């Protein structure tokens, strides 16, 4: 199946009056790797969360090819082939790496309570385990499959999340700060994995990242957010030179600090 | 008509007592995110101390002693037990209070058994006539005293440094710690308050027309749990509303037992749970609760 | 080390690790099968109650241990099983009615009935998170107890009702059977032992399948992070509701077994205390583990009975009715305190302790790299 186009049309998001996203528009072309950058609190994570239906938008539309996904439930969006990773790692810490990856197969498998109870899920499980092992091998987690996820090193946890998103067999892959906290070598490696996966699996990729080295080396296009608005968009080379981006992203001395509150959610 | 009015007044009085219990429960939850399953046994312990001390030292001193013991129990729970559990592991902390509740209930069962200890309050046994209404003195005093208590509590929360610290740590625990708020002190105070409020309410629950302190007081106090859910669990106003709703509905149903016989005997004791389930079906986060967002 | 050699090196070790376990299991099965020939009825009866309760604990460990949904309403569903069986299999005696169905049919229907009750509550159970469900489900125990007292034609009211003994294919699981094996008369306790053993074994295997399979994995991620589970395509509300229904059915089976073990159904057994007992069992055993649930159930059930039996030999504890520390209260002290201690030291319970030990024995590459 060909990779999908993602269109974000005038999407707004408000938390109790506070505007986190303000009529955000951009399009991710099929098969491209698209970066969303911006200072802390610019609304990047909120944007990813609206794409997945975690935060209900207050206005605008989100289209995956011709499907409107704007008000779909998170699991329905996942079922359309949207896989993602999280900024603060979300795994089951007490489970094995293999079990954590197998959760990624949830939408592709069907054994329910009754079937599983009656030993009927095993065949399906074995079939999918093979594929999961392949993916684990691809990201370099083969030797860790039996260890408890909570005991993994940080870099392995990041790869686990990435691998689990791939286990969904996604068409659109959403990555929230995939290399945050990794050292330069690990970051480069994961960046290359994203490119390889995009090519091998026919993916469209949207990611948020602060590491400019990785962004510039793997992104086909970049959207820059500040205070919930798109302030620039273009090819990496264009964005790098854009004066607005330089001042917004690097924070010119005469500009007030970005408010971290904008990204917070009400309790 | 007079009878209905009497029932309403009685219901409001009972509801105010529930509101006190629920407030203590909700304050602890707001300040520490702990669901205190031992709250009802705090209440029974406090009021048990009052009843067993009053023959020798008089009601007034016994009441103070009971309040002190329950307050200390709250403090000890926070300091000796909960502070040793990971702050973010709310499940473990809640389960710990369940274990504590088992131990406290076992001890109180051992001491009380089937017996009923008289509370010996000076207002016991008195009734007052207000126009056409005949009301136990307890009811009148409750209706006067509890709003004063709640007012004082509101003042404490809105005007004092502790109140500010608590509200700040509720809004953002890490941020509050960064600006120098001592979270431990906030949560310790909340737990002491919970013990005090529970005992104060317990004194009301064990007063005339109730025969005194017995194990059944604890099962009455458990009705504060549905009250908290009805109100929304993390709202102080909701706690008061939830308490009042439970109190009034309970008294109205129990008072109209004959015409509501299809509900069965003793329906007054369980109607609070029915109301709770109906409210939950309608509004899953209660009447005044905030919808929890999980940040990823 | 390359990935392939690492995998190859693990396989024989895994087999070697599993072998003693399999032998141990076989030995345990033989012992369990032989017990009725050697043990006196007192111990067998403890076994029956333990097994009945263990099945209920298995249901709760799926719900709370795996799916993270606390229920304090478990006693209610056990009551549905008990009274459902008693009503469906019982005959009309005086003002207490019954349908007189064959016991096996009644047992199955009672289990389904508990499931249906769980389904009716699932609009609430599916939408609430963890601890909130705990408090909401408290209501079920109180409402249930009220119904048990008031639905007299079905429940017999305060005095309860008697329970029809189980029978299957003409064999009656009661003392009136004149079967004897190796000189041991097979009365109710002995024959029920095998019935309970079979039911508990099936219940354990089913729970294990569910926990190790697709639903169990989804439950656990949902427990650890609801949004994360939804992003993997898990229908959170439905998963919560189905965990709740499944655990209700387990409670229903536990209720049927309880009815058969007690041979009577009385309302006061199904109070909040029973719900809390179930919770204590799975916590002491270790949340989410099937073996933990069984061990925990046996401990919590047997403790008061054993304490009471040996009251004379024990300091402090006395038998029922005597002056001193009643055995059942002493048991409450012990396991209440144990719950507190487990939460303070090892919130994963027994299972986590075993797990930590195992991790230490693992080959070094499986461990955390510093």
CSV table of N, CA and C in Angstrom, one decimal, chain B residues 48-102:
chain,number,residue,atom,x,y,z
B,48,UNK,N,-14.6,6.3,69.3
B,48,UNK,CA,-14.4,5.2,70.4
B,48,UNK,C,-13.6,5.8,71.6
B,49,UNK,N,-12.6,6.5,71.2
B,49,UNK,CA,-11.8,7.1,72.3
B,49,UNK,C,-12.6,8.0,73.2
B,50,UNK,N,-13.5,8.9,72.5
B,50,UNK,CA,-14.3,9.8,73.2
B,50,UNK,C,-15.2,9.0,74.2
B,51,UNK,N,-15.9,8.0,73.6
B,51,UNK,CA,-16.9,7.2,74.4
B,51,UNK,C,-16.2,6.5,75.6
B,52,UNK,N,-15.0,6.0,75.4
B,52,UNK,CA,-14.4,5.2,76.5
B,52,UNK,C,-13.8,6.1,77.5
B,53,UNK,N,-13.4,7.3,77.1
B,53,UNK,CA,-12.8,8.2,78.1
B,53,UNK,C,-13.8,9.0,78.9
B,54,UNK,N,-14.9,9.2,78.3
B,54,UNK,CA,-15.8,10.2,78.9
B,54,UNK,C,-16.3,9.9,80.3
B,55,UNK,N,-16.5,8.6,80.7
B,55,UNK,CA,-16.9,8.3,82.1
B,55,UNK,C,-15.9,8.8,83.1
B,56,UNK,N,-14.6,8.8,82.8
B,56,UNK,CA,-13.7,9.2,83.8
B,56,UNK,C,-13.3,10.6,83.7
B,57,UNK,N,-13.2,11.2,82.5
B,57,UNK,CA,-12.7,12.6,82.4
B,57,UNK,C,-13.7,13.6,81.9
B,58,UNK,N,-14.9,13.1,81.7
B,58,UNK,CA,-16.0,14.0,81.3
B,58,UNK,C,-16.0,14.2,79.8
B,59,UNK,N,-17.1,14.6,79.2
B,59,UNK,CA,-17.3,14.6,77.8
B,59,UNK,C,-16.3,15.6,77.1
B,60,UNK,N,-16.2,16.8,77.6
B,60,UNK,CA,-15.4,17.8,76.9
B,60,UNK,C,-14.0,17.4,76.8
B,61,UNK,N,-13.4,16.9,77.9
B,61,UNK,CA,-12.0,16.5,77.8
B,61,UNK,C,-11.9,15.3,76.9
B,62,UNK,N,-12.9,14.4,77.0
B,62,UNK,CA,-12.8,13.1,76.2
B,62,UNK,C,-12.9,13.5,74.7
B,63,UNK,N,-13.7,14.5,74.3
B,63,UNK,CA,-13.9,14.9,72.9
B,63,UNK,C,-12.5,15.4,72.4
B,64,UNK,N,-11.9,16.2,73.2
B,64,UNK,CA,-10.6,16.7,72.8
B,64,UNK,C,-9.6,15.6,72.7
B,65,UNK,N,-9.6,14.7,73.6
B,65,UNK,CA,-8.7,13.5,73.5
B,65,UNK,C,-9.0,12.7,72.2
B,66,UNK,N,-10.2,12.5,71.9
B,66,UNK,CA,-10.6,11.7,70.7
B,66,UNK,C,-10.1,12.4,69.5
B,67,UNK,N,-10.3,13.8,69.4
B,67,UNK,CA,-9.8,14.5,68.3
B,67,UNK,C,-8.3,14.4,68.2
B,68,UNK,N,-7.6,14.5,69.3
B,68,UNK,CA,-6.2,14.5,69.3
B,68,UNK,C,-5.7,13.1,68.8
B,69,UNK,N,-6.3,12.0,69.3
B,69,UNK,CA,-5.9,10.7,68.9
B,69,UNK,C,-6.1,10.5,67.4
B,70,UNK,N,-7.3,10.9,66.9
B,70,UNK,CA,-7.5,10.7,65.5
B,70,UNK,C,-6.6,11.5,64.6
B,71,UNK,N,-6.3,12.8,65.1
B,71,UNK,CA,-5.4,13.6,64.4
B,71,UNK,C,-4.0,13.0,64.3
B,72,UNK,N,-3.6,12.5,65.5
B,72,UNK,CA,-2.3,11.8,65.5
B,72,UNK,C,-2.2,10.6,64.7
B,73,UNK,N,-3.3,9.9,64.6
B,73,UNK,CA,-3.4,8.7,63.8
B,73,UNK,C,-3.2,9.1,62.3
B,74,UNK,N,-3.8,10.2,61.9
B,74,UNK,CA,-3.6,10.7,60.6
B,74,UNK,C,-2.2,11.0,60.3
B,75,UNK,N,-1.6,11.8,61.3
B,75,UNK,CA,-0.2,12.2,61.1
B,75,UNK,C,0.7,11.0,61.0
B,76,UNK,N,0.5,10.0,61.9
B,76,UNK,CA,1.3,8.8,61.9
B,76,UNK,C,1.2,8.0,60.6
B,77,UNK,N,0.0,7.9,60.1
B,77,UNK,CA,-0.2,7.2,58.8
B,77,UNK,C,0.6,7.9,57.7
B,78,UNK,N,0.6,9.2,57.7
B,78,UNK,CA,1.4,9.9,56.7
B,78,UNK,C,2.9,9.8,56.9
B,79,UNK,N,3.3,10.0,58.2
B,79,UNK,CA,4.7,10.1,58.4
B,79,UNK,C,5.4,8.7,58.5
B,80,UNK,N,4.7,7.7,59.1
B,80,UNK,CA,5.3,6.5,59.3
B,80,UNK,C,5.1,5.5,58.2
B,81,UNK,N,4.0,5.6,57.5
B,81,UNK,CA,3.7,4.6,56.4
B,81,UNK,C,3.8,5.2,55.0
B,82,UNK,N,2.9,6.2,54.7
B,82,UNK,CA,2.8,6.6,53.4
B,82,UNK,C,4.1,7.3,52.9
B,83,UNK,N,4.8,8.0,53.8
B,83,UNK,CA,6.0,8.7,53.3
B,83,UNK,C,7.1,7.8,52.8
B,84,UNK,N,6.9,6.5,53.2
B,84,UNK,CA,7.9,5.5,52.7
B,84,UNK,C,7.5,4.8,51.4
B,85,UNK,N,6.4,5.2,50.9
B,85,UNK,CA,6.0,4.6,49.6
B,85,UNK,C,6.3,5.7,48.5
B,86,UNK,N,6.6,5.2,47.3
B,86,UNK,CA,6.9,6.1,46.2
B,86,UNK,C,5.7,7.1,46.0
B,87,UNK,N,5.9,8.4,46.0
B,87,UNK,CA,4.8,9.3,46.0
B,87,UNK,C,3.9,9.1,44.8
B,88,UNK,N,4.5,8.6,43.7
B,88,UNK,CA,3.7,8.5,42.4
B,88,UNK,C,2.9,7.2,42.4
B,89,UNK,N,3.2,6.3,43.3
B,89,UNK,CA,2.5,5.0,43.2
B,89,UNK,C,1.2,5.1,44.0
B,90,UNK,N,0.2,5.7,43.4
B,90,UNK,CA,-1.1,6.0,44.1
B,90,UNK,C,-1.8,4.7,44.4
B,91,UNK,N,-1.6,3.7,43.6
B,91,UNK,CA,-2.3,2.4,43.8
B,91,UNK,C,-1.7,1.8,45.1
B,92,UNK,N,-0.4,1.8,45.3
B,92,UNK,CA,0.3,1.2,46.4
B,92,UNK,C,-0.2,1.9,47.7
B,93,UNK,N,-0.3,3.2,47.6
B,93,UNK,CA,-0.7,4.0,48.8
B,93,UNK,C,-2.1,3.7,49.2
B,94,UNK,N,-3.0,3.6,48.2
B,94,UNK,CA,-4.4,3.3,48.5
B,94,UNK,C,-4.5,1.9,49.1
B,95,UNK,N,-3.8,0.9,48.6
B,95,UNK,CA,-3.9,-0.4,49.1
B,95,UNK,C,-3.3,-0.5,50.5
B,96,UNK,N,-2.3,0.3,50.7
B,96,UNK,CA,-1.7,0.4,52.1
B,96,UNK,C,-2.8,0.8,53.1
B,97,UNK,N,-3.6,1.8,52.7
B,97,UNK,CA,-4.7,2.2,53.6
B,97,UNK,C,-5.7,1.1,53.8
B,98,UNK,N,-5.9,0.3,52.8
B,98,UNK,CA,-6.8,-0.8,52.9
B,98,UNK,C,-6.3,-1.8,54.0
B,99,UNK,N,-5.0,-2.1,53.9
B,99,UNK,CA,-4.4,-2.9,54.9
B,99,UNK,C,-4.5,-2.3,56.3
B,100,UNK,N,-4.3,-1.0,56.4
B,100,UNK,CA,-4.4,-0.3,57.7
B,100,UNK,C,-5.8,-0.4,58.2
B,101,UNK,N,-6.8,-0.3,57.3
B,101,UNK,CA,-8.2,-0.3,57.6
B,101,UNK,C,-8.5,-1.7,58.2
B,102,UNK,N,-7.9,-2.8,57.6
B,102,UNK,CA,-8.2,-4.1,58.2
B,102,UNK,C,-7.7,-4.2,59.6
